[in-house]
CSV table of C-alpha atoms in Angstrom, one decimal:
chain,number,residue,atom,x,y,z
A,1,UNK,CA,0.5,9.0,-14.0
A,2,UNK,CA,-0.9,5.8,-14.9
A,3,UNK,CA,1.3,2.6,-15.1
A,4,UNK,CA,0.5,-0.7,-17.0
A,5,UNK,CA,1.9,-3.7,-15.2
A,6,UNK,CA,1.7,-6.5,-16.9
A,7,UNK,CA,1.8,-9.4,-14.7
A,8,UNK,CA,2.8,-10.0,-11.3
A,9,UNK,CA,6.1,-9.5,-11.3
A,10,UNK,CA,5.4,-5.8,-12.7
A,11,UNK,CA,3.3,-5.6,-9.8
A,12,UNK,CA,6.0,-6.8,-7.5
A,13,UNK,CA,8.8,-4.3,-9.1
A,14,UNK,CA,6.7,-1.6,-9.3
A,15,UNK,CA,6.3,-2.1,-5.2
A,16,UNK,CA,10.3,-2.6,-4.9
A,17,UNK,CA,10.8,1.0,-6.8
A,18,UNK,CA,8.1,2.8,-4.5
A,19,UNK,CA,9.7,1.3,-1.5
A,20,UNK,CA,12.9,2.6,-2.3
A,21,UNK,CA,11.5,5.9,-2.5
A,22,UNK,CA,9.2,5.8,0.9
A,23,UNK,CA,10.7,7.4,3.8
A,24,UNK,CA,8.9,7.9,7.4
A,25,UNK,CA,5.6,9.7,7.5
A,26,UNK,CA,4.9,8.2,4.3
A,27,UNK,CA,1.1,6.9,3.4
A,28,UNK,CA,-0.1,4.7,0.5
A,29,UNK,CA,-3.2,4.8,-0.2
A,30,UNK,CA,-4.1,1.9,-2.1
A,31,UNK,CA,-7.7,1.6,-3.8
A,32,UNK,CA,-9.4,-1.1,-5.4
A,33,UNK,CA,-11.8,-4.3,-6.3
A,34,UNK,CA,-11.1,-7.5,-5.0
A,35,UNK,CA,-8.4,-9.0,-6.7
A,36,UNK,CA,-7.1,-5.7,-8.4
A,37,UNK,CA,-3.7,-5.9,-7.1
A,38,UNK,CA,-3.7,-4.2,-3.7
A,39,UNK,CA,-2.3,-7.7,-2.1
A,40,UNK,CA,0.3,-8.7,-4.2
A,41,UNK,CA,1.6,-5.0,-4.3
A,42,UNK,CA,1.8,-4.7,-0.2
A,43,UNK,CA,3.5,-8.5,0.0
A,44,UNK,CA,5.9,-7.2,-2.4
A,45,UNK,CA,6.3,-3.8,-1.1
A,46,UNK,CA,6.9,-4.9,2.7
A,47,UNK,CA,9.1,-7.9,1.5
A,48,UNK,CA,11.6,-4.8,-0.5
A,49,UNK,CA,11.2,-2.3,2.6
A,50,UNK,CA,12.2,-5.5,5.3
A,51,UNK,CA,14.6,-6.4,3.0
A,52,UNK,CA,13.7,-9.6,3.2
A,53,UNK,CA,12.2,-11.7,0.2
A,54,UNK,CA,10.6,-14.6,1.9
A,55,UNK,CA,8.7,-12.2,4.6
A,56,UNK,CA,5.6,-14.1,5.8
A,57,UNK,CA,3.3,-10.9,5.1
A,58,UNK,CA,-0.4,-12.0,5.7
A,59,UNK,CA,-3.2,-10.2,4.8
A,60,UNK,CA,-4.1,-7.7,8.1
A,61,UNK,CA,-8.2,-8.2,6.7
A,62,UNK,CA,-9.0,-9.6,10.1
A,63,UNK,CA,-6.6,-7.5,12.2
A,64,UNK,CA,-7.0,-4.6,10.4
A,65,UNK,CA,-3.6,-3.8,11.1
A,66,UNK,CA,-0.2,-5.7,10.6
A,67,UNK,CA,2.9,-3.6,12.1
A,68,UNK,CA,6.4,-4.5,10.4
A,69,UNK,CA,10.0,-3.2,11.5
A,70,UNK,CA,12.3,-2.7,8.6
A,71,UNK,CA,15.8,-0.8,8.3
A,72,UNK,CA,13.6,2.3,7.4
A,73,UNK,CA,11.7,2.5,10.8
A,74,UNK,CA,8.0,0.8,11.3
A,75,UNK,CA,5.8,0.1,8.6
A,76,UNK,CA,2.1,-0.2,9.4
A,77,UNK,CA,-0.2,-2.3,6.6
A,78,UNK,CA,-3.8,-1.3,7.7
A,79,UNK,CA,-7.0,-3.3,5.9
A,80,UNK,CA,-9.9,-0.9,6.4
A,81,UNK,CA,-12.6,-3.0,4.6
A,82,UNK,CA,-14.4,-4.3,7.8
A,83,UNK,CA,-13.3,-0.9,9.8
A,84,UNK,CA,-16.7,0.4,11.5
A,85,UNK,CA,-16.0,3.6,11.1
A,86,UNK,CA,-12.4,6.6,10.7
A,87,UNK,CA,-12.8,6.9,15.2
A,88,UNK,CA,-12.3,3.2,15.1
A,89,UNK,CA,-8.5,4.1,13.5
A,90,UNK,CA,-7.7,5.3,17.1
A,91,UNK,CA,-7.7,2.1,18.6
A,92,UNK,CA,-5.9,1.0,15.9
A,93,UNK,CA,-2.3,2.5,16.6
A,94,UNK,CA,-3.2,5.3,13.6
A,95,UNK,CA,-1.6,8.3,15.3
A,96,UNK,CA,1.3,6.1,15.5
A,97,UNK,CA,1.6,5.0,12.1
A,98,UNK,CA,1.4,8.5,10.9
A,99,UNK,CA,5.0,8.9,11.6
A,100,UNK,CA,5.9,5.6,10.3
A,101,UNK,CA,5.2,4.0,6.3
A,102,UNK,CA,1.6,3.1,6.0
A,103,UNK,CA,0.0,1.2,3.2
A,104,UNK,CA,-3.8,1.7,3.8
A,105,UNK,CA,-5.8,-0.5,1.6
A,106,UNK,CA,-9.6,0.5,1.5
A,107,UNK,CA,-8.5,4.3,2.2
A,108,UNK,CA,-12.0,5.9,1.9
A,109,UNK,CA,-12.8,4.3,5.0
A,110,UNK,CA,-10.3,6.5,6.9
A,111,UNK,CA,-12.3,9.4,5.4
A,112,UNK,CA,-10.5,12.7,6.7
A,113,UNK,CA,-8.4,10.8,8.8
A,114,UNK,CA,-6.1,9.7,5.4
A,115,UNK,CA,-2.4,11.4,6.2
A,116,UNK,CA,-2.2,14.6,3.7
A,117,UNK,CA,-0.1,13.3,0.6
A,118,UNK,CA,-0.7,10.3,0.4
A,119,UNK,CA,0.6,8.5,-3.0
A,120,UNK,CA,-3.0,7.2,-3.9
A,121,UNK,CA,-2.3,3.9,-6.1
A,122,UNK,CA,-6.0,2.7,-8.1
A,123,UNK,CA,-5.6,-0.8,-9.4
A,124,UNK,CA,-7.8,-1.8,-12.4
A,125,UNK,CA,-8.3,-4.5,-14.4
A,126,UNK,CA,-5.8,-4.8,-17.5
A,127,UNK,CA,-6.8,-6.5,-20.8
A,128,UNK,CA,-5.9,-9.4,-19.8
A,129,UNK,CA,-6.1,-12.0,-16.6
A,130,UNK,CA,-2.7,-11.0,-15.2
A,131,UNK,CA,-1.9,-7.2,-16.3
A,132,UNK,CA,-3.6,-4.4,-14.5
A,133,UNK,CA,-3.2,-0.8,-14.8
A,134,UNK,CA,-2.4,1.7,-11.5
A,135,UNK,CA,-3.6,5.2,-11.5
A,136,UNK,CA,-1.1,7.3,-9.1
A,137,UNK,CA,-1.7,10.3,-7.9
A,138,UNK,CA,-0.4,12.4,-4.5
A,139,UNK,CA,3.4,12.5,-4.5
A,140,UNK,CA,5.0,15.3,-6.5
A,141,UNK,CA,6.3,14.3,-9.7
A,142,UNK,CA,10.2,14.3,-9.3
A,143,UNK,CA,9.5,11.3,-6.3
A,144,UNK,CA,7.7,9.1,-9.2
A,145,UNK,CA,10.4,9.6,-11.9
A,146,UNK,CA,11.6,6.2,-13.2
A,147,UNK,CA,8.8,4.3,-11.6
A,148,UNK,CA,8.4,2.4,-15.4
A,149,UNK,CA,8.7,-1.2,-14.3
């Protein structure tokens, strides 16, 4: 399913209606440039999961990992662009995370380590400065009905 969004409030309800639908053991996979999208969507997504709007949510690039409680259990936001390799994920908290909601940014770094389906989200550039367009793939097709934002 591919999904124009276009601007960042698209983004932001788009992360708000995926949320809703994420439930423990849940991974997204969220692939990328720089500046496709992948931030805005995990602020936004963690903010709706939380429940809580104004949610300081910084980026996990340096930490690699950012854990969050929420009324749905723990959510884990992992940045795997510096990560030296998937047995790095183990000192990481990774086995843990499985069994809570994990937004992954950078997934192909986990390589094989990636939770089996995964909702795989691939921002693009739109046609113009603010839209983008999001490929997703991974979660069967009656959990992504409505997701038109």
């Amino acid at each position: 399913m591919q999904i124009r969004l276009d601007d960042q409030l698209a983004t932001e309800t788009l992360a708000a209606l995926i949320a809703d639908r994420c439930a423990p053991g849940d991974c997204l996979a969220l692939s990328g440039g720089l500046g496709a999208g992948k931030s805005t969507f995990s602020r936004a997504f963690l903010r709706h999961l939380a429940r809580d709007p104004q949610m300081e949510v910084p980026s996990p690039s340096f930490a690699l990992v950012q854990p969050y409680e929420t009324p749905k259990g723990a959510a884990y936001h992992y940045d795997l662009w510096r990560l030296d390799g998937p047995d790095a994920l183990h000192e990481l908290a990774w086995d843990e995370a499985c069994e809570g909601i994990m937004l992954v940014e950078w997934p192909e770094r986990a390589e094989d380590l990636l939770p089996e389906g995964a909702l795989h989200l691939t921002f693009s550039p739109g046609k113009t400065e603010d839209s983008r367009l999001v490929d997703l793939t991974g979660w069967p097709d009656g959990r992504l009905t409505g997701l038109k934002p």
